[in-house]
XYZ file of N, CA and C in Angstrom:
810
model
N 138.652 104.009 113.685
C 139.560 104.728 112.772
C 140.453 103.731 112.054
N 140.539 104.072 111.115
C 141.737 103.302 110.102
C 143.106 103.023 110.164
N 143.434 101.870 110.466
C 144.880 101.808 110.759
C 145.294 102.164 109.753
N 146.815 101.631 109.550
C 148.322 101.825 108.061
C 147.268 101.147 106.861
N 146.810 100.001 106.763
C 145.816 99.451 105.787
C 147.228 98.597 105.173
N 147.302 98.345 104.054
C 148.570 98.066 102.919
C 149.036 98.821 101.898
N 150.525 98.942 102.311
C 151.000 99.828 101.353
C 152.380 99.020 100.438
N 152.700 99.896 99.731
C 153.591 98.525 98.804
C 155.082 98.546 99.510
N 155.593 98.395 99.781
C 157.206 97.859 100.422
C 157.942 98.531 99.787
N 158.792 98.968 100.622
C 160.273 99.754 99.832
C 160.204 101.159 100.690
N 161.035 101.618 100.579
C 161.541 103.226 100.664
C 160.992 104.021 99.916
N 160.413 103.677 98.455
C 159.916 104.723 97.650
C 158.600 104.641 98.350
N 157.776 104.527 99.258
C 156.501 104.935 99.717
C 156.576 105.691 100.956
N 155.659 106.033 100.969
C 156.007 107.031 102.170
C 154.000 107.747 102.914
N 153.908 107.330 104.183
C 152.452 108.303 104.396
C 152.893 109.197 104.706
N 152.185 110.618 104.272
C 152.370 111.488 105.287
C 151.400 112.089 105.476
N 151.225 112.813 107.191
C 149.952 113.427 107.919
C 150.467 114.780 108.113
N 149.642 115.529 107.772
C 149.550 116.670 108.304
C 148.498 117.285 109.654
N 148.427 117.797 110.531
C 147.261 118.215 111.742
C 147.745 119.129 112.384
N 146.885 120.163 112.607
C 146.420 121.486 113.446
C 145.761 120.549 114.490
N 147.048 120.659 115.926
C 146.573 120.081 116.324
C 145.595 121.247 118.041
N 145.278 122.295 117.652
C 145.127 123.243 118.479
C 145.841 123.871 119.673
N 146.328 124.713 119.759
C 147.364 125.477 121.117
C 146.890 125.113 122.023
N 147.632 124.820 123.090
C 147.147 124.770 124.370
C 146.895 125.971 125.017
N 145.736 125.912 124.966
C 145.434 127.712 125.213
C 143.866 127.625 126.269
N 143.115 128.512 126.497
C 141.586 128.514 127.041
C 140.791 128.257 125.997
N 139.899 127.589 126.227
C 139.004 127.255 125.384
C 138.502 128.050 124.581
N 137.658 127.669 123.298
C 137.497 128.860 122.366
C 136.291 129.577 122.890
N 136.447 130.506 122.994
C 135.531 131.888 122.999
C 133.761 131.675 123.202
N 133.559 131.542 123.878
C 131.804 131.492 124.065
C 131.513 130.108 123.821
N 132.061 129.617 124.015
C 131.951 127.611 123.864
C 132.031 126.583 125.091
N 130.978 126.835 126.153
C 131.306 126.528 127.387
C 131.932 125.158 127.215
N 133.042 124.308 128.170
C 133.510 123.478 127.820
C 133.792 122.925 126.970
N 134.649 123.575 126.035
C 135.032 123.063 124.994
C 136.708 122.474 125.557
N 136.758 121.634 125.119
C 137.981 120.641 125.695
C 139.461 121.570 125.667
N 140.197 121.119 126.692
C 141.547 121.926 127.063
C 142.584 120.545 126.582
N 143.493 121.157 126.447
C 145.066 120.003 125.996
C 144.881 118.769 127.098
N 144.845 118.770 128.126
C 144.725 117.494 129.100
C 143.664 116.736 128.792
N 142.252 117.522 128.323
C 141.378 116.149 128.005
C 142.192 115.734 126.347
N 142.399 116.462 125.682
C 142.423 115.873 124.233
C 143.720 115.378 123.608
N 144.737 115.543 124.883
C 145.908 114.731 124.574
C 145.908 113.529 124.346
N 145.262 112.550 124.929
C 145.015 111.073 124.488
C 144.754 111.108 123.221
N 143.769 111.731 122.752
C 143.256 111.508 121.287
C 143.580 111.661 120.273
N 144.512 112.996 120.574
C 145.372 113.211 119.240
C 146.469 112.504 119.600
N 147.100 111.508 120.532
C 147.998 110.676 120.154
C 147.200 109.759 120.029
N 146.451 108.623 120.103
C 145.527 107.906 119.668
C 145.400 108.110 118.015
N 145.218 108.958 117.779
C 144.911 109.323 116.146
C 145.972 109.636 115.487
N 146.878 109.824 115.482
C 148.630 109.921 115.160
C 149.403 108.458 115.124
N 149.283 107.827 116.348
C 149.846 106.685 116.269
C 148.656 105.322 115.521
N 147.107 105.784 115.585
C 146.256 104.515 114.192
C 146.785 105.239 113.053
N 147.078 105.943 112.862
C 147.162 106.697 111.339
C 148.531 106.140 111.354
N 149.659 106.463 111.641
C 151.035 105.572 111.679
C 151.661 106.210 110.422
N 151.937 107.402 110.396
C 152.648 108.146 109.814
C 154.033 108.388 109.143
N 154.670 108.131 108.625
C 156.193 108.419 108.187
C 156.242 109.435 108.334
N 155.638 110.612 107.737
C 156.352 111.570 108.513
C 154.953 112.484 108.458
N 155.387 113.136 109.532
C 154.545 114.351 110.203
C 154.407 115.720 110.595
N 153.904 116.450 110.035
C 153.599 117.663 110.204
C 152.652 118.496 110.671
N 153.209 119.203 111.817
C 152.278 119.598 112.966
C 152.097 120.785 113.279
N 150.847 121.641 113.287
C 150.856 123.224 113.434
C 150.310 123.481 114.973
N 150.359 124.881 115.228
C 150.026 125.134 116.904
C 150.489 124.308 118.255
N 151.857 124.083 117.985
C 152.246 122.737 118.928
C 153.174 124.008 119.975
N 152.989 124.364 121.173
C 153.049 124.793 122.086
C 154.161 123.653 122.594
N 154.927 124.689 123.331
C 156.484 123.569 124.392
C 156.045 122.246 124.831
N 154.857 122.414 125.889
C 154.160 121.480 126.368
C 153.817 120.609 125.768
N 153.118 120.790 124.597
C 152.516 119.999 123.888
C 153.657 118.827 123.015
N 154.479 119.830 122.735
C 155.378 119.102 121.933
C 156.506 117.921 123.094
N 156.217 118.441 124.087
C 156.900 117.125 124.872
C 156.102 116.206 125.120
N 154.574 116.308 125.060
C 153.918 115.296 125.495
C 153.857 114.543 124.008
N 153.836 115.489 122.951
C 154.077 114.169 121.939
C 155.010 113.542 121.510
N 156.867 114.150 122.020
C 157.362 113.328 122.114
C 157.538 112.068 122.736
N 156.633 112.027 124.735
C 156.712 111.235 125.002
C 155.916 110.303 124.721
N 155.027 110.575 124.168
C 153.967 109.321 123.348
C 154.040 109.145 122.402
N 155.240 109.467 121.374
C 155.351 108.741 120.316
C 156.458 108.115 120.039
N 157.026 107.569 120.971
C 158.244 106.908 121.196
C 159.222 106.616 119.554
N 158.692 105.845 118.522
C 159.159 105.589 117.332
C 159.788 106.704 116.577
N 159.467 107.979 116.985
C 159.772 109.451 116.263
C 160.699 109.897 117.036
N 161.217 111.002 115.678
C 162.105 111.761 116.051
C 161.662 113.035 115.852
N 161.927 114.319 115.833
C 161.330 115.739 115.705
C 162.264 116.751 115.124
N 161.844 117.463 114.361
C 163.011 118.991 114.600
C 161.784 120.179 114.676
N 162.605 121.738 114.876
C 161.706 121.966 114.647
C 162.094 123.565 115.839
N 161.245 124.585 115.447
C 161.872 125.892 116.470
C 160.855 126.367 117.036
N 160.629 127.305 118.095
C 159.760 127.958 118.622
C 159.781 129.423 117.678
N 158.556 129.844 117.291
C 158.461 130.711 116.481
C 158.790 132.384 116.939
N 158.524 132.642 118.284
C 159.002 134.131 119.073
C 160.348 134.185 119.468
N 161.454 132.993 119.010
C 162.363 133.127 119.709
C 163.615 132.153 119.325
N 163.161 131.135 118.081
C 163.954 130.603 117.354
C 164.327 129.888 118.407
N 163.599 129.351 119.626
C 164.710 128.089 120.853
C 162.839 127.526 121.119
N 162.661 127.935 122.159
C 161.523 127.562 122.502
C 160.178 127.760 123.013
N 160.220 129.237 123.044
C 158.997 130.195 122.654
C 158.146 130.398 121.989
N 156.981 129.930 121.906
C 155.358 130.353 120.699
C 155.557 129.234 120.035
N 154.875 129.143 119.473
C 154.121 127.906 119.030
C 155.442 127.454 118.039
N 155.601 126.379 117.386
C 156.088 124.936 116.312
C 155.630 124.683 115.650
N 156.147 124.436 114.603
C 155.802 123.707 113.275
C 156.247 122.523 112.832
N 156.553 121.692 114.081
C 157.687 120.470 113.727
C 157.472 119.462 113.052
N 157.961 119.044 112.775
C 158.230 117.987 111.623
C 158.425 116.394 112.666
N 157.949 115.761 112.712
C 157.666 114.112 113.426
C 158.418 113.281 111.996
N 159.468 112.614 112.443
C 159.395 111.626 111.105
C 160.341 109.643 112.290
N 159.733 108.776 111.654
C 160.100 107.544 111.803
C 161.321 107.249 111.884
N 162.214 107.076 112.816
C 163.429 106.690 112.643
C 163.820 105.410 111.964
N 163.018 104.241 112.590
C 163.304 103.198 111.454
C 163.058 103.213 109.949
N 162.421 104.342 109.263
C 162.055 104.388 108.237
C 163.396 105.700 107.621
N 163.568 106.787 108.202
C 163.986 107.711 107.080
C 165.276 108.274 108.538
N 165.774 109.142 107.920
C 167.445 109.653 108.484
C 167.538 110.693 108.229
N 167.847 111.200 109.442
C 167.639 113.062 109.308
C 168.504 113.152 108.206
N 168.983 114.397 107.612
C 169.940 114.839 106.396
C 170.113 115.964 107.010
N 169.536 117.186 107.506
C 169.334 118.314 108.063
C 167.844 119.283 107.891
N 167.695 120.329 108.633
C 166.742 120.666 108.566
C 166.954 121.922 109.366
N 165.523 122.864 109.086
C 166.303 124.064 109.803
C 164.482 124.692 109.732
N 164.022 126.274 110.501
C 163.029 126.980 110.677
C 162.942 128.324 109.891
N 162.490 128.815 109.044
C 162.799 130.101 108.919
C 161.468 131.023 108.497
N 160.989 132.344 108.755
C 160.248 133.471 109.299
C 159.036 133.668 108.118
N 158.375 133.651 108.293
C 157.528 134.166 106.947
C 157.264 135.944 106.732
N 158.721 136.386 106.511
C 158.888 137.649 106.899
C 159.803 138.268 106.127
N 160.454 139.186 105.924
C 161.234 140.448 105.152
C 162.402 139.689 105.806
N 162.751 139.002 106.840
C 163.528 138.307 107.067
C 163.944 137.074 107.995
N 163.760 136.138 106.920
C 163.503 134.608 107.408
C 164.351 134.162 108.452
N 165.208 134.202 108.274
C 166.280 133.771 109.069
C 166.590 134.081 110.341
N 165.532 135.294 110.997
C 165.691 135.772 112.276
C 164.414 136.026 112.815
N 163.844 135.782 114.122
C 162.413 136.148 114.269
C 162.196 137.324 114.009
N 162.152 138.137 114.525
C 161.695 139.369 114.160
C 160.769 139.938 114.851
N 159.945 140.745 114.121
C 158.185 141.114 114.102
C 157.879 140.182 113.162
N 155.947 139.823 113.675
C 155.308 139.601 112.892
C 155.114 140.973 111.657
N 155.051 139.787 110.012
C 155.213 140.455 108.989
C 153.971 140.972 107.744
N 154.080 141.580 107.233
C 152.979 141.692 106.185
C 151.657 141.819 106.666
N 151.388 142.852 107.872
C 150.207 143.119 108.403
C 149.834 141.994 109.106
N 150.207 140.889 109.790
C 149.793 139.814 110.862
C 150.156 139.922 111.879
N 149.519 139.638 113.195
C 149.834 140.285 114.677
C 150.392 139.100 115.366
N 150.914 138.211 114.413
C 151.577 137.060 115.033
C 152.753 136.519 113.846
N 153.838 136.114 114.762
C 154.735 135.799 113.691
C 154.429 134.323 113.408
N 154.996 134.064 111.928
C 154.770 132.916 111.063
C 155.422 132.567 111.084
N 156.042 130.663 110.574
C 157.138 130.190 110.475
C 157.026 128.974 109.721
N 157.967 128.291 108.908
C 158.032 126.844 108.365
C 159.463 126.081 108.750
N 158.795 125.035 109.121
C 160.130 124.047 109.306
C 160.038 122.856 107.923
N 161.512 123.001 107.437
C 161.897 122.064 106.809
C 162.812 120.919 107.346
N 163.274 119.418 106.715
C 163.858 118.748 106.763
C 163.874 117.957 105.152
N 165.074 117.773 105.426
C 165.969 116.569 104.110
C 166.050 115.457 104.860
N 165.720 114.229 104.246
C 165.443 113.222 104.882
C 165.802 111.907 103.818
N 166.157 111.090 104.502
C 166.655 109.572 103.427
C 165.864 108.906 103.482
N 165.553 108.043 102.759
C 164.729 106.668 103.032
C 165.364 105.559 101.265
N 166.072 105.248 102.296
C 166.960 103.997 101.713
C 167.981 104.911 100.476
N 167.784 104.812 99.349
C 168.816 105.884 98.475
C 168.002 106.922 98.403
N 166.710 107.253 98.520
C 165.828 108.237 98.162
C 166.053 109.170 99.034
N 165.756 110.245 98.660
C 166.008 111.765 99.447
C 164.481 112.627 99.417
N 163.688 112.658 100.450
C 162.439 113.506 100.343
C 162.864 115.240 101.473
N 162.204 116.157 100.730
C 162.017 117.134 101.417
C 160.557 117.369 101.893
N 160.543 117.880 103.280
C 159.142 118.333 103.727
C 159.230 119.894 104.438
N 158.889 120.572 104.176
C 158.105 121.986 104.323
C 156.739 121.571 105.372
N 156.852 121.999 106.278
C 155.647 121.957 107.013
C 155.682 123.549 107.737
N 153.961 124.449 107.121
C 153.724 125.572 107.328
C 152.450 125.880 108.331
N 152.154 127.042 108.607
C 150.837 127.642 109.339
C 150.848 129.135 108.315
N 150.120 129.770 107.426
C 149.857 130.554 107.640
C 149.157 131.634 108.438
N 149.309 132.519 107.863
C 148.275 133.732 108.619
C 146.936 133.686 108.431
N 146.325 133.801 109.639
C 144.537 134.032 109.441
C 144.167 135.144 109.302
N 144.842 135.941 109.411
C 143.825 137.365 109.480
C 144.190 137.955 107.939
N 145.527 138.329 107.910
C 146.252 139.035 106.694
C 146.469 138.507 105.379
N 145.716 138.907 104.411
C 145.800 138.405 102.754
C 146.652 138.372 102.219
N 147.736 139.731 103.034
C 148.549 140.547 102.265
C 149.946 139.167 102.691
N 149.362 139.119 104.018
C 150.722 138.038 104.405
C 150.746 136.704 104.236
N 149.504 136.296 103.608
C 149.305 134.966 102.912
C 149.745 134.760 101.458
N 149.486 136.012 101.189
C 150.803 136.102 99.576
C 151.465 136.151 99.603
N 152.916 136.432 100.852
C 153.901 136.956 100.937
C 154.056 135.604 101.503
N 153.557 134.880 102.254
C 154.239 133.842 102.715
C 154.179 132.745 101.549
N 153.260 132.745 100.800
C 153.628 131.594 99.380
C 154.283 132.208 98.437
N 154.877 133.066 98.354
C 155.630 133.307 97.564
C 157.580 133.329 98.261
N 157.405 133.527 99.502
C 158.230 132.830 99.815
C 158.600 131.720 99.964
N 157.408 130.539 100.208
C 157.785 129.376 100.240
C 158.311 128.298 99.273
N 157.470 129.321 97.936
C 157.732 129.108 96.646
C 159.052 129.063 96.492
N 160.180 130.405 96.719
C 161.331 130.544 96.592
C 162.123 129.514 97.152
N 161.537 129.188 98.418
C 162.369 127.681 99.406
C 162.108 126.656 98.718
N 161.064 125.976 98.034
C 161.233 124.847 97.544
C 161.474 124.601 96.563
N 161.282 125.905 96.020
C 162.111 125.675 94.249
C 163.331 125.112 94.377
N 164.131 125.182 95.731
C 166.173 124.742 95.404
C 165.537 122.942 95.828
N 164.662 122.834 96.342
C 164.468 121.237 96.990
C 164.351 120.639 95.543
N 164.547 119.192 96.047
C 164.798 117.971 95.293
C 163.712 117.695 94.823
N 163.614 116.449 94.057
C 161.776 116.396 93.457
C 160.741 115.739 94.081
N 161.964 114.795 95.010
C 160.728 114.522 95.555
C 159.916 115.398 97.317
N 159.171 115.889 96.820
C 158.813 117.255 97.617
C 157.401 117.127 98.169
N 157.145 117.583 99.441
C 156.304 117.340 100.194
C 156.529 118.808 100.623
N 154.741 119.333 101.144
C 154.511 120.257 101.465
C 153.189 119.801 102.419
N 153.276 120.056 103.521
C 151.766 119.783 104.454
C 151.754 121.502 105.462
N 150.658 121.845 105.923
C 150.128 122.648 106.754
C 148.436 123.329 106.742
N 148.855 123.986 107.506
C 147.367 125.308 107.714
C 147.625 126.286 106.719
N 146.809 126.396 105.590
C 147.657 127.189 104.818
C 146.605 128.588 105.052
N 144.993 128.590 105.891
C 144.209 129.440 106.085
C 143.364 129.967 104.685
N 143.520 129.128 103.990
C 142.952 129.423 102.594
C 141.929 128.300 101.942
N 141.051 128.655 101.805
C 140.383 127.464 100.710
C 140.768 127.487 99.393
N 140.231 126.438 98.650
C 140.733 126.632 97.469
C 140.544 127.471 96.470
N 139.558 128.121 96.848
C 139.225 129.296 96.123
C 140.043 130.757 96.060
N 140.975 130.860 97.417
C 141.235 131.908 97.540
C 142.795 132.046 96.732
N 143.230 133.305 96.838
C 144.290 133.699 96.042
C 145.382 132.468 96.364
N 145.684 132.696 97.678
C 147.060 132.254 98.044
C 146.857 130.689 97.151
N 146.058 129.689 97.632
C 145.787 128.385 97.390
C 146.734 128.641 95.932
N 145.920 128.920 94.466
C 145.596 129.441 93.890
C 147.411 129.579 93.575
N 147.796 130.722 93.807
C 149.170 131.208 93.692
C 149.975 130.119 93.786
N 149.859 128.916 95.414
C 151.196 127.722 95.349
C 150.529 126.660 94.379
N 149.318 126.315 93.330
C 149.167 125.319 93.168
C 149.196 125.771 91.290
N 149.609 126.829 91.057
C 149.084 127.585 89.539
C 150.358 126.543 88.718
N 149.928 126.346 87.869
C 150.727 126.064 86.209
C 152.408 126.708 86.936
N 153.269 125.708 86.879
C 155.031 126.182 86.852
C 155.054 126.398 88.447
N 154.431 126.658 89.224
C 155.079 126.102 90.659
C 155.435 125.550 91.052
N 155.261 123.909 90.718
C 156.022 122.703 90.962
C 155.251 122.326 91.988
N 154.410 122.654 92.358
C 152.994 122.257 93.662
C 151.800 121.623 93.531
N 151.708 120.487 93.462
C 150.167 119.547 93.210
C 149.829 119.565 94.276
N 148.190 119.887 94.761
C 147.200 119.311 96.082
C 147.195 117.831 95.464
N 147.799 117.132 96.866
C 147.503 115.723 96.668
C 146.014 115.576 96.771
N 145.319 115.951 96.877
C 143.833 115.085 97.135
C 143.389 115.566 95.653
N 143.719 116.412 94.849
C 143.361 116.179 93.351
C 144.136 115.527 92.468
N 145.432 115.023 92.944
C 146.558 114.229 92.180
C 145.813 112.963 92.565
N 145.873 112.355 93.561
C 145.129 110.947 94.380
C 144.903 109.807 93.192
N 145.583 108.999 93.228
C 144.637 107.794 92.510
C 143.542 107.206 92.574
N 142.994 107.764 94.048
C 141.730 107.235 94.586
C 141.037 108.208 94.895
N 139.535 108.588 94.896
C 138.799 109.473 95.483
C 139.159 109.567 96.671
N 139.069 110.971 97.295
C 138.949 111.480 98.552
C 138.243 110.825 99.639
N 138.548 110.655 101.005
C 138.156 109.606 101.776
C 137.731 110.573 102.967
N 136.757 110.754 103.569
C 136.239 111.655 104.922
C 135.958 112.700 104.501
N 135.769 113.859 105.607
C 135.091 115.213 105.611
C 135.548 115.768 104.009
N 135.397 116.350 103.482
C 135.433 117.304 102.316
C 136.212 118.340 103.067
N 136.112 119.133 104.160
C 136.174 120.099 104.919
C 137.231 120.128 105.822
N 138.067 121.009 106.653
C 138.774 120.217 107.178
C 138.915 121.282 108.549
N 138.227 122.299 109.014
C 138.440 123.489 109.997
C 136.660 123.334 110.901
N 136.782 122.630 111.785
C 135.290 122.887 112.594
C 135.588 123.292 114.148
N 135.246 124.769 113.997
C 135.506 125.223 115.434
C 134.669 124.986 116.386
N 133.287 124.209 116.025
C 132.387 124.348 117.461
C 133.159 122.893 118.073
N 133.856 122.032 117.443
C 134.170 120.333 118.597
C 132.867 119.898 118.013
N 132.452 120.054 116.799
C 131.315 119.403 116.784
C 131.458 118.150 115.483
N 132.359 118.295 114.546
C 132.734 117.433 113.606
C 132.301 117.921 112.199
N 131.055 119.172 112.469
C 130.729 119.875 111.244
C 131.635 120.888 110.491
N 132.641 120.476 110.068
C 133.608 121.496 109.515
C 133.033 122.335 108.403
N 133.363 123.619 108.517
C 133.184 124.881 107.557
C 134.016 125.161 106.715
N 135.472 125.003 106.634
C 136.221 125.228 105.880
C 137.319 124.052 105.325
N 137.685 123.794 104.052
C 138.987 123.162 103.883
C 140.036 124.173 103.586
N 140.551 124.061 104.936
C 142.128 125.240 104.876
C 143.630 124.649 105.349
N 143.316 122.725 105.314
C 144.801 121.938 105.635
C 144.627 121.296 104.560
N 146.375 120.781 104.017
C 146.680 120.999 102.616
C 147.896 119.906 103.099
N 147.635 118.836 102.201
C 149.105 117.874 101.364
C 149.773 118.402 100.285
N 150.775 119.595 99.929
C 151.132 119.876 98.409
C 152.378 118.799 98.188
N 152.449 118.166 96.436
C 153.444 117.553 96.750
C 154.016 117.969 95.243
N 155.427 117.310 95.196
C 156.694 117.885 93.446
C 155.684 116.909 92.299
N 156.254 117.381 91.357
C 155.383 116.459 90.405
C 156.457 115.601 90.186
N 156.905 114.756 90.889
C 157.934 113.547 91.369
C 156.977 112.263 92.051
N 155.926 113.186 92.851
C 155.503 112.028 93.859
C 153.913 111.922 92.947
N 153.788 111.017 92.987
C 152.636 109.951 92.852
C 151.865 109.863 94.280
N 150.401 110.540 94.106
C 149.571 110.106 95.343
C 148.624 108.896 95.043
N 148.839 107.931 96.204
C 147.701 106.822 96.235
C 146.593 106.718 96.929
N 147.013 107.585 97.903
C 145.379 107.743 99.007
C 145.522 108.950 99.809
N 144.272 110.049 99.584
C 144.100 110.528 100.521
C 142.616 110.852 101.184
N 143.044 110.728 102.203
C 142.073 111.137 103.298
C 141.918 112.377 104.456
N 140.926 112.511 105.361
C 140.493 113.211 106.053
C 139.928 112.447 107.396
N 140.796 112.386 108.333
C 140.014 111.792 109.803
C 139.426 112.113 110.353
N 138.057 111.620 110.172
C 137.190 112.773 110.849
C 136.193 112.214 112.115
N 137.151 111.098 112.657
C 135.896 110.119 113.255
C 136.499 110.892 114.492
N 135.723 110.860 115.947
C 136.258 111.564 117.148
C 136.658 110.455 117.369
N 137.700 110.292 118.882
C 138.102 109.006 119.669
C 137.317 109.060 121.028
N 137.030 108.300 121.103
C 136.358 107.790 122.074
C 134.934 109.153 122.817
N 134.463 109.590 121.579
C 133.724 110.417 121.587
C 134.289 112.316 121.298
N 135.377 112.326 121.404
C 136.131 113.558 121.698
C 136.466 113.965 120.541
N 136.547 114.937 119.765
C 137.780 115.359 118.001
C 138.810 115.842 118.728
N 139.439 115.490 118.512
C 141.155 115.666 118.924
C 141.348 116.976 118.649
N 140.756 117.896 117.524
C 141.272 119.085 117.554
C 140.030 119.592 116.706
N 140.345 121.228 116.379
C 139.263 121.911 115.585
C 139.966 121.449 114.217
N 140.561 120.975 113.446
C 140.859 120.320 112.811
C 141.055 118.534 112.469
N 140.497 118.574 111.385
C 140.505 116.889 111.043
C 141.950 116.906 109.913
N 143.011 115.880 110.603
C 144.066 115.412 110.198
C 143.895 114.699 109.012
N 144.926 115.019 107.766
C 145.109 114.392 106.516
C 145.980 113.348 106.579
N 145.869 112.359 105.823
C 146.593 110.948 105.443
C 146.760 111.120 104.171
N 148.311 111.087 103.733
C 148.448 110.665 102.256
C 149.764 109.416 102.058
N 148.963 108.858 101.301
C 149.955 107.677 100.983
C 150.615 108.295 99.850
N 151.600 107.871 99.642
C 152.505 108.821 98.251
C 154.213 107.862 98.043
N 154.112 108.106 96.727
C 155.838 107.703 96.491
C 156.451 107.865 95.108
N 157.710 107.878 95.140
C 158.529 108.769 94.012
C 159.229 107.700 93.815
């Protein structure tokens, strides 16, 4: 796998990764041995720390999980809420960012729902509640915002409702703007479509890119097999930031894929 490679010096650059990195949950459904959080914890820190991230954005991260990647990623810092309970209940959306590189500013979680600011019920016909964590962040005089999301898989209705809320949140952010998650959409479908249309202020970095696309095309393979079926994880960034590389990790570690998802790399700077 590909280390940092060279990037140009300064504060105005910045990588950032996005990864679904799977719940710690029972294995998927009719898939005899398909790997549990204890075998595939090595790997997805293995593949987090070669990739060497500035900042990071992480979906399906369970209590557990999220302490074991604090304790293996020593260089980071985190924010970030439990989604059933606004403390530390149901899954995270946290945000990983470099302390020697950038400085919290603040940051906060809020609902993909009729009302953000409090958990709630799950909203807009989804049988699970949604959530995004943001942070404001420094890096040297520069100020970046990151949005890191999961949408809904099942509900259309709540995949419109959640980009159009998110829309509303990053419209007040600064320009230079970062957006990573599961957004459950290809590019074909509405939602995509809706955050990336003419006057949103939302570029997919891998079509902004100065460089062709690097790995899978695809980015969702549920058998553990590396054959992904869907691209439904997403770099959006302000039309502030300039992308220089993105990619798709799609190599396993040491035989294993770290998750049913292959993690994005984007090099970028404003």
């Amino acid at each position: 796998m590909a280390g940092r490679g060279k990037l140009p010096a300064g504060p105005a650059t910045l990588r950032v990764m996005t990864f679904n990195i799977r719940y710690d949950g029972p294995p998927l459904a009719g898939i005899l041995g398909a790997p549990d959080w204890a075998a595939r914890r090595e790997a997805v820190l293995v593949t987090i720390r070669e990739a060497d991230p500035d900042l990071l954005g992480l979906q399906e991260v369970t209590l557990g999980q999220l302490r074991d990647l604090a304790a293996g990623l020593p260089a980071y810092d985190w924010v970030g809420r439990g989604r059933d309970d606004g403390h530390e209940a149901g899954e995270f959306t946290p945000i990983f960012f470099r302390r020697d590189r950038l400085a919290l500013i603040d940051s906060d979680t809020f609902w993909l729902s009729d009302t953000p600011e409090s958990p709630g019920d799950p909203a807009w016909g989804a049988r699970l509640r949604r959530i995004t964590t943001w942070a404001r962040l420094r890096a040297g005089r520069r100020t970046w915002w990151l949005f890191n999301t999961h949408f809904d898989h099942e509900s259309p209705l709540a995949r419109h409702n959640s980009a159009r809320l998110l829309l509303e949140r990053v419209g007040a952010a600064g320009p230079r703007l970062l957006v990573t998650g599961d957004l459950n959409s290809t590019p074909r479908m509405a939602t995509y479509r809706l955050l990336t249309a003419p006057g949103s202020g939302l570029f997919d970095a891998r079509r902004r890119s100065a460089r062709r696309h690097e790995g899978a095309g695809r980015t969702f393979h549920p058998l553990f097999d590396g054959r992904a079926i869907a691209r439904i994880d997403y770099v959006l960034v302000g039309a502030a930031v300039d992308v220089l590389r993105h990619r798709a990790l799609d190599a396993p570690v040491n035989g294993l894929y770290p998750s049913d998802h292959f993690p994005l790399v984007v090099d970028c700077r404003a």
